[in-house]
Short mmCIF file of C-alpha atoms in Angstrom, two decimals:
data_model
loop_
_atom_site.label_atom_id
_atom_site.label_comp_id
_atom_site.label_asym_id
_atom_site.label_seq_id
_atom_site.Cartn_x
_atom_site.Cartn_y
_atom_site.Cartn_z
CA MET A 4 0.29 -0.05 0.09
CA ALA A 5 1.36 3.33 -0.72
CA THR A 6 2.95 5.60 1.53
CA LEU A 7 2.15 9.72 1.84
CA ALA A 8 5.87 9.71 1.21
CA ASP A 9 5.16 7.64 -2.50
CA LEU A 10 2.20 9.94 -2.90
CA VAL A 11 3.88 12.81 -2.29
CA GLU A 12 6.81 11.84 -4.57
CA LEU A 13 3.50 10.86 -7.43
CA VAL A 14 2.50 14.33 -7.24
CA ARG A 15 5.53 16.26 -7.19
CA ALA A 16 3.85 17.93 -4.35
CA PRO A 17 6.60 20.72 -3.73
CA ALA A 18 6.61 21.75 -7.31
CA ALA A 19 3.16 22.85 -6.61
CA LEU A 20 5.15 26.24 -4.89
CA SER A 21 5.22 27.28 -8.62
CA VAL A 22 1.41 27.32 -9.08
CA PRO A 23 -0.37 29.78 -6.60
CA GLY A 24 1.65 32.41 -8.50
CA ASP A 25 -0.27 31.68 -11.64
CA VAL A 26 -3.63 32.73 -10.28
CA VAL A 27 -2.15 35.39 -8.33
CA ALA A 28 -0.05 37.31 -10.84
CA GLY A 29 -3.75 36.71 -13.35
CA ALA A 30 -6.08 38.27 -10.14
CA ALA A 31 -3.66 41.31 -9.92
CA ALA A 32 -3.66 41.87 -13.80
CA ALA A 33 -7.22 41.89 -14.11
CA GLY A 34 -7.57 44.28 -10.59
CA VAL A 35 -9.17 41.46 -8.78
CA LEU A 36 -7.29 40.41 -6.02
CA ASP A 37 -9.44 39.62 -3.10
CA ARG A 38 -10.66 36.62 -1.17
CA ARG A 39 -11.73 34.66 -3.67
CA THR A 40 -7.69 34.40 -4.90
CA PRO A 41 -6.17 31.78 -1.99
CA ALA A 42 -9.22 29.47 -3.07
CA LEU A 43 -8.55 29.74 -6.84
CA ALA A 44 -4.98 29.21 -6.33
CA GLY A 45 -5.74 25.85 -4.16
CA ALA A 46 -8.05 24.90 -6.68
CA SER A 47 -4.64 25.12 -9.49
CA VAL A 48 -2.94 22.91 -6.68
CA LEU A 49 -5.17 20.43 -7.06
CA LEU A 50 -5.43 20.60 -10.85
CA TYR A 51 -1.37 20.76 -11.04
CA TRP A 52 -1.10 17.27 -8.53
CA ALA A 53 -3.80 15.99 -10.44
CA GLY A 54 -1.97 16.03 -13.71
CA MET A 55 1.75 14.94 -12.06
CA ALA A 56 -0.45 11.98 -10.88
CA ALA A 57 -2.16 11.10 -14.51
CA ASN A 58 1.18 12.10 -15.95
CA ASP A 59 3.03 9.08 -14.41
CA TRP A 60 -0.06 6.53 -15.15
CA ALA A 61 0.31 7.35 -18.27
CA ASP A 62 3.88 6.88 -18.72
CA ARG A 63 3.73 3.88 -16.32
CA ARG A 64 5.33 1.42 -19.24
CA LEU A 65 7.87 4.23 -20.85
CA ASP A 66 9.08 5.16 -17.31
CA ALA A 67 9.77 1.03 -16.31
CA VAL A 68 12.24 1.07 -18.66
CA GLU A 69 13.89 5.13 -18.21
CA ARG A 70 13.12 5.75 -14.93
CA PRO A 71 12.30 2.51 -12.57
CA GLU A 72 12.96 4.38 -9.48
CA ARG A 73 9.65 6.44 -10.00
CA PRO A 74 6.78 5.00 -7.59
CA ILE A 75 4.97 3.22 -10.39
CA PRO A 76 7.16 1.35 -12.16
CA SER A 77 8.96 0.42 -8.70
CA GLY A 78 5.85 -1.00 -7.54
CA ARG A 79 5.41 1.87 -4.21
CA VAL A 80 2.11 3.24 -6.11
CA HIS A 81 -0.69 0.87 -7.59
CA PRO A 82 -1.79 2.25 -11.13
CA GLY A 83 -5.04 1.88 -10.17
CA THR A 84 -4.20 4.23 -6.96
CA ALA A 85 -2.52 7.10 -9.36
CA VAL A 86 -5.41 7.06 -11.96
CA GLY A 87 -7.80 7.25 -8.80
CA LEU A 88 -6.06 10.04 -7.14
CA ALA A 89 -5.58 12.07 -10.55
CA ALA A 90 -9.35 11.55 -10.96
CA GLY A 91 -10.25 12.45 -7.28
CA LEU A 92 -7.83 15.90 -7.82
CA THR A 93 -9.31 16.95 -10.87
CA THR A 94 -12.87 16.68 -9.41
CA ALA A 95 -12.22 18.43 -6.22
CA GLY A 96 -9.80 21.29 -8.10
CA VAL A 97 -12.83 22.33 -10.35
CA ALA A 98 -15.41 21.66 -7.46
CA LEU A 99 -13.33 24.36 -5.09
CA ALA A 100 -12.73 26.74 -8.36
CA ALA A 101 -16.60 27.15 -8.73
CA ALA A 102 -17.34 27.01 -5.21
CA ALA A 103 -14.91 30.27 -5.08
CA GLY A 104 -15.63 31.88 -8.27
CA GLY A 105 -18.57 31.02 -9.50
CA ARG A 106 -19.72 29.79 -13.10
CA ARG A 107 -16.70 32.60 -14.89
CA ALA A 108 -14.29 30.66 -12.61
CA ALA A 109 -15.79 27.07 -13.41
CA ALA A 110 -16.03 28.26 -17.15
CA VAL A 111 -11.68 28.18 -16.87
CA ALA A 112 -11.26 25.57 -14.57
CA VAL A 113 -13.24 23.14 -16.67
CA PRO A 114 -10.82 23.73 -19.76
CA LEU A 115 -7.77 24.11 -17.48
CA ALA A 116 -8.64 20.38 -16.40
CA VAL A 117 -9.36 18.97 -19.77
CA THR A 118 -6.26 20.76 -21.13
CA VAL A 119 -3.90 19.13 -18.55
CA TRP A 120 -5.80 15.33 -19.26
CA GLY A 121 -5.24 16.07 -22.79
CA TYR A 122 -1.56 16.58 -22.71
CA ASP A 123 -0.66 13.62 -20.28
CA LEU A 124 -2.82 11.58 -22.69
CA ARG A 125 -2.47 12.32 -25.88
CA ALA A 126 -0.45 15.89 -26.58
CA LYS A 127 2.54 15.28 -24.68
CA ASN A 128 4.95 12.94 -26.71
CA THR A 129 3.77 14.73 -29.76
CA PRO A 130 5.17 18.02 -31.38
CA ALA A 131 2.36 20.08 -30.13
CA GLY A 132 3.40 18.73 -26.27
CA PRO A 133 5.01 22.10 -25.56
CA ALA A 134 2.34 24.07 -27.24
CA VAL A 135 -0.67 22.07 -25.34
CA MET A 136 1.63 22.70 -21.70
CA ALA A 137 1.67 25.93 -22.25
CA ALA A 138 -1.81 26.67 -22.75
CA CYS A 139 -2.20 24.92 -18.97
CA ARG A 140 -0.28 27.43 -17.67
CA GLY A 141 -1.58 30.23 -19.48
CA LEU A 142 -5.28 29.50 -18.46
CA ASP A 143 -4.12 29.08 -15.22
CA VAL A 144 -3.30 32.72 -14.94
CA LEU A 145 -6.89 33.27 -16.49
CA LEU A 146 -8.23 31.44 -13.69
CA GLY A 147 -6.82 34.11 -11.27
CA ALA A 148 -8.43 36.65 -13.31
CA SER A 149 -12.05 35.04 -13.78
CA GLY A 150 -13.65 37.60 -11.65
CA GLY A 151 -12.71 40.40 -13.72
CA ARG A 152 -12.16 41.09 -17.76
CA LEU A 153 -9.61 38.14 -19.05
CA THR A 154 -8.38 40.51 -21.50
CA ARG A 155 -6.54 42.36 -19.11
CA ALA A 156 -4.37 39.30 -17.82
CA LEU A 157 -3.83 38.07 -21.25
CA PRO A 158 -0.33 39.63 -21.55
CA ALA A 159 0.65 38.18 -17.92
CA ALA A 160 -0.87 34.71 -19.38
CA LEU A 161 1.17 35.10 -22.67
CA THR A 162 4.58 35.69 -20.79
CA VAL A 163 3.83 32.41 -18.45
CA ALA A 164 3.20 30.39 -21.36
CA ALA A 165 5.81 31.19 -23.05
CA HIS A 166 8.11 30.74 -20.36
CA THR A 167 6.16 27.00 -19.78
CA TRP A 168 6.97 26.36 -23.38
CA THR A 169 10.59 26.58 -23.00
CA VAL A 170 10.44 24.13 -19.67
CA THR A 171 8.14 21.60 -21.47
CA ALA A 172 10.84 21.71 -24.54
CA LEU A 173 13.56 21.04 -22.96
CA SER A 174 11.91 18.39 -20.49
CA ARG A 175 11.44 16.28 -23.83
CA ARG A 176 15.16 15.59 -23.26
CA GLU A 177 15.87 14.78 -19.76
CA VAL A 178 16.59 11.38 -20.62
CA THR A 179 18.47 11.54 -23.64
CA GLY A 180 20.14 14.68 -23.89
CA ALA A 181 19.98 18.00 -26.23
CA ASP A 182 21.61 19.48 -29.15
CA PRO A 183 23.11 22.76 -28.43
CA ALA A 184 20.76 24.63 -30.74
CA LEU A 185 17.60 23.60 -28.07
CA PRO A 186 18.99 25.18 -25.15
CA LEU A 187 19.86 28.34 -27.39
CA GLY A 188 16.42 28.90 -28.31
CA THR A 189 15.03 28.44 -25.12
CA LEU A 190 17.71 31.00 -23.47
CA ALA A 191 16.44 33.50 -26.17
CA GLY A 192 12.98 32.76 -25.17
CA THR A 193 13.73 33.25 -21.58
CA ALA A 194 15.37 36.42 -22.08
CA VAL A 195 12.12 37.74 -24.22
CA VAL A 196 9.63 36.79 -21.21
CA ALA A 197 12.10 38.42 -18.67
CA ALA A 198 11.98 41.55 -20.84
CA ALA A 199 8.48 41.40 -20.93
CA ALA A 200 7.93 40.77 -16.97
CA ALA A 201 10.54 43.72 -16.20
CA ARG A 202 8.27 46.75 -17.14
CA ALA A 203 7.10 48.76 -14.60
CA ALA A 204 3.69 48.54 -13.20
CA ARG A 205 0.82 50.07 -14.80
CA PRO A 206 -2.51 51.55 -13.56
CA THR A 207 -5.24 49.04 -12.79
CA GLN A 208 -7.90 51.21 -12.51
CA ASP A 209 -11.03 50.18 -14.52
CA GLY A 210 -14.02 52.03 -14.67
CA ASP A 211 -15.80 52.07 -10.99
CA ARG A 212 -14.32 48.93 -10.16
CA PRO A 213 -11.53 49.94 -7.12
CA GLY A 214 -7.60 49.43 -8.43
CA ARG A 215 -4.63 48.33 -6.42
CA ASP A 216 -1.63 50.20 -5.81
CA ALA A 217 1.97 49.12 -5.87
CA LEU A 218 1.45 47.97 -2.17
CA GLY A 219 -1.63 45.40 -3.04
CA ARG A 220 -3.86 47.81 -1.52
CA VAL A 221 -7.31 48.72 -3.00
CA GLY A 222 -7.10 52.61 -4.25
CA ALA A 223 -9.62 54.74 -5.78
CA GLY A 224 -10.59 54.01 -9.38
CA ARG A 225 -11.89 56.32 -11.83
CA GLY A 226 -15.29 57.03 -10.52
CA ALA A 227 -14.63 56.96 -6.91
CA ASP A 228 -14.21 60.08 -5.14
CA PRO A 229 -10.67 60.77 -3.80
CA ALA A 230 -12.50 61.90 -0.16
CA GLY A 231 -14.58 59.02 0.23
CA ALA A 232 -18.07 60.54 -0.50
CA ARG A 233 -19.49 62.33 -3.48
CA PRO A 234 -21.17 65.84 -3.19
CA ALA A 235 -25.06 65.28 -2.80
CA GLY A 236 -27.75 67.16 -3.23
CA PRO A 237 -31.32 67.51 -2.34
CA GLY A 238 -32.32 63.44 -1.36
CA GLY A 239 -28.91 62.50 -1.16
CA GLN A 240 -28.23 62.24 -4.69
CA PRO A 241 -25.03 63.68 -6.49
CA SER A 242 -25.18 66.97 -6.95
CA ALA A 243 -26.19 67.75 -11.01
CA ALA A 244 -23.24 69.60 -11.35
CA ARG A 245 -20.99 66.68 -9.96
CA ARG A 246 -23.08 64.51 -12.64
CA HIS A 247 -22.08 66.44 -15.78
CA GLY A 248 -18.60 66.89 -14.54
CA GLU A 249 -18.73 70.83 -13.79
CA PRO A 250 -16.44 71.92 -11.60
CA GLN A 251 -17.59 72.90 -7.69
CA PRO A 252 -17.23 76.16 -6.02
CA ALA A 253 -14.29 75.34 -3.83
CA GLU A 254 -15.60 77.37 -0.56
CA SER A 255 -19.17 76.25 -1.10
CA SER A 256 -20.82 74.12 1.43
CA ARG A 257 -22.67 71.42 0.97
CA SER A 258 -25.60 69.83 2.62
CA ASP A 259 -27.75 66.74 2.30
CA VAL A 260 -31.55 67.25 2.58
CA ARG A 261 -33.19 64.09 4.39
CA GLN A 262 -36.68 63.91 2.44
CA GLY A 263 -39.19 63.13 5.10
CA GLY A 264 -36.99 64.64 7.95
CA ASP A 265 -36.53 67.90 9.59
CA HIS A 266 -32.79 68.34 10.18
CA VAL A 267 -29.87 68.78 7.67
CA THR A 268 -26.46 67.29 7.69
CA SER A 269 -23.92 69.86 6.91
CA ARG A 270 -20.82 68.92 4.83
CA ARG A 271 -17.56 70.60 5.58
CA THR A 272 -16.11 72.57 3.22
CA ASP A 273 -12.63 71.32 1.00
CA ARG A 274 -10.75 74.40 2.62
CA ASN A 275 -11.73 73.14 6.12
CA ARG A 276 -10.88 69.51 5.30
CA ALA A 277 -7.59 70.76 4.39
CA ARG A 278 -7.13 73.14 7.52
CA LEU A 279 -8.18 70.16 9.57
CA SER A 280 -5.38 67.65 8.08
CA PRO A 281 -2.49 69.68 7.50
CA ARG A 282 -0.25 66.92 7.10
CA ARG A 283 -2.40 65.05 5.25
CA GLY A 284 -0.67 66.26 1.43
CA SER A 285 2.91 65.21 2.63
CA ALA A 286 2.07 61.45 3.95
CA GLU A 287 -0.22 61.23 0.91
CA GLY A 288 3.04 62.09 -1.45
CA ARG A 289 5.44 59.93 0.79
CA ALA A 290 3.10 56.56 0.09
CA GLY A 291 2.97 57.68 -3.54
CA SER A 292 6.71 58.16 -3.93
CA LEU A 293 7.07 54.78 -2.06
CA ARG A 294 4.23 53.01 -4.31
CA GLY A 295 6.30 54.38 -7.75
CA THR A 296 9.44 53.36 -6.64
CA LEU A 297 7.95 49.62 -5.73
CA ALA A 298 5.92 50.08 -9.15
CA ALA A 299 9.26 50.62 -11.43
CA VAL A 300 11.75 48.80 -9.15
CA VAL A 301 10.36 45.52 -8.31
CA PRO A 302 9.11 44.18 -11.66
CA ALA A 303 12.71 44.55 -12.88
CA ALA A 304 14.31 43.05 -9.87
CA LEU A 305 12.35 40.30 -10.00
CA ALA A 306 12.72 39.34 -13.42
CA ALA A 307 16.18 39.90 -13.65
CA TRP A 308 16.44 37.45 -10.65
CA TYR A 309 14.40 34.69 -12.82
CA ALA A 310 16.48 35.46 -15.58
CA ALA A 311 19.64 34.84 -13.93
CA GLY A 312 18.80 31.70 -11.98
CA TYR A 313 17.19 29.99 -14.74
CA GLY A 314 19.43 31.48 -17.89
CA ALA A 315 22.30 30.13 -16.45
CA ALA A 316 21.06 26.42 -16.05
CA GLN A 317 20.47 26.89 -19.92
CA ALA A 318 23.74 28.40 -20.17
CA ARG A 319 25.31 25.28 -19.01
CA VAL A 320 23.28 23.01 -21.10
CA VAL A 321 24.66 25.02 -23.93
CA ALA A 322 27.65 24.25 -22.71
CA GLU A 323 27.46 20.53 -21.84
CA PRO A 324 24.04 19.17 -23.48
CA SER A 325 23.94 16.12 -21.07
CA ALA A 326 20.74 14.77 -20.06
CA GLY A 327 22.00 15.53 -16.23
CA ARG A 328 22.47 19.09 -17.02
CA VAL A 329 19.09 18.95 -19.04
CA ARG A 330 17.08 17.87 -16.06
CA ALA A 331 18.68 20.37 -13.88
CA ALA A 332 17.92 23.40 -15.90
CA VAL A 333 14.07 22.05 -16.36
CA GLY A 334 14.00 22.06 -12.52
CA ALA A 335 15.70 25.61 -12.33
CA GLY A 336 12.73 26.65 -14.48
CA ILE A 337 10.06 25.07 -12.62
CA THR A 338 11.63 26.24 -9.58
CA GLY A 339 12.26 29.87 -10.66
CA LEU A 340 8.77 30.21 -11.86
CA PRO A 341 8.19 32.68 -8.87
CA ALA A 342 10.55 34.98 -9.48
CA LEU A 343 8.50 35.49 -12.85
CA GLN A 344 5.18 35.04 -11.80
CA GLY A 345 6.31 38.02 -8.81
CA ALA A 346 7.23 40.37 -11.11
CA LEU A 347 3.94 40.22 -13.37
CA THR A 348 2.14 40.75 -9.78
CA ALA A 349 4.42 43.34 -9.18
CA ARG A 350 3.29 44.66 -12.69
CA GLY A 351 -0.04 44.27 -11.53
CA GLY A 352 -0.04 46.70 -9.22
CA ALA A 353 1.11 44.96 -6.14
CA GLY A 354 4.78 45.19 -5.44
CA LEU A 355 4.77 44.04 -1.85
CA LEU A 356 2.81 40.81 -3.10
CA GLY A 357 4.92 40.37 -5.77
CA LEU A 358 8.19 40.02 -3.32
CA ALA A 359 6.16 37.35 -1.37
CA VAL A 360 5.22 35.20 -4.55
CA ALA A 361 9.10 35.36 -5.54
CA ALA A 362 9.84 34.14 -2.26
CA ALA A 363 8.89 30.62 -2.98
CA ALA A 364 11.60 30.04 -5.22
CA PRO A 365 14.35 29.60 -3.16
CA LEU A 366 12.30 27.39 -0.84
CA GLY A 367 11.02 25.45 -3.71
CA ARG A 368 14.81 25.17 -4.57
CA ARG A 369 15.14 23.84 -1.32
CA LEU A 370 12.55 20.87 -1.03
CA ALA A 371 13.66 20.16 -5.00
CA ARG A 372 16.67 18.53 -3.04
CA MET A 373 13.92 16.18 -1.44
CA VAL A 374 11.66 15.26 -3.93
CA SER A 375 12.39 15.95 -7.86
CA PRO A 376 10.16 18.63 -9.39
CA THR A 377 10.60 16.54 -12.65
#
């Protein structure tokens, strides 16, 4: 009977550290980082583990020749256990996505699950394999964005997909070794991916939807009053001048007249607000400066970190394209992905959260010494 350690090895459990960042990056890009995001990330992890179990079940005969130490060919995990676990994790992942994000999340999770199984059962050993696996990761990013406009997360999804293509292309030569042309091509792709992720954060405001600043905090979107309230006219409705975008007299007093009541609630004038909070402007200025610095620096720094780690591993394959170095490069691509996801999260306007996502990279490298991510 399979032990917990055998199942951990079967699903490459530590490698799942590279998964939640997809969802976080997608949510940041779409401006929908909220309490649903952790649950969607959990669903993504379940689908990833399902794909790993299904992969080993589908490859069990090939692994008996090339990798007899793996859980199924070594006899530590029964094939039926592996495929049953894969099916159960898939069902749980889709159900969790639907529970957290409703029909919109389910509409992404179901194609993601189908693509994962399609890769394992049909596409992996065909020329379409890298593209299908890249589609899996791209859909994973869009799962995080499912609560908002998916088009806003497409650049992040394509960036992660391009990285995944390079890792998958290399992984097909983990046993035989590679021709130097392959790592040269993937190394060039990594440079393009890093450049795409290094751009400074962009504004995330979208209509009346609150955007997020470089600290990952909710800020005012277009249509939100910066003082936290809209001037009201009779009946508590926005005044006609504000509704039509007309300028308001700076010193005019405002009042809300409550229909059916006798009292009038006076509002402070803009001059009074400024007089009561003389330090507010300077404090907001310092906070804005910090956010601007994070927005400019964090994506570039994390993208450079990603490129240095994964790029160096590929450069070693160019120098010596042996099977061992190819496997090391694939491992570097998997464990280094959180740095790329962190850069994309920072680009979405959540700089500190991007740093937190990237922190999974060194942890993943440590765990990879105990359980192989490939």
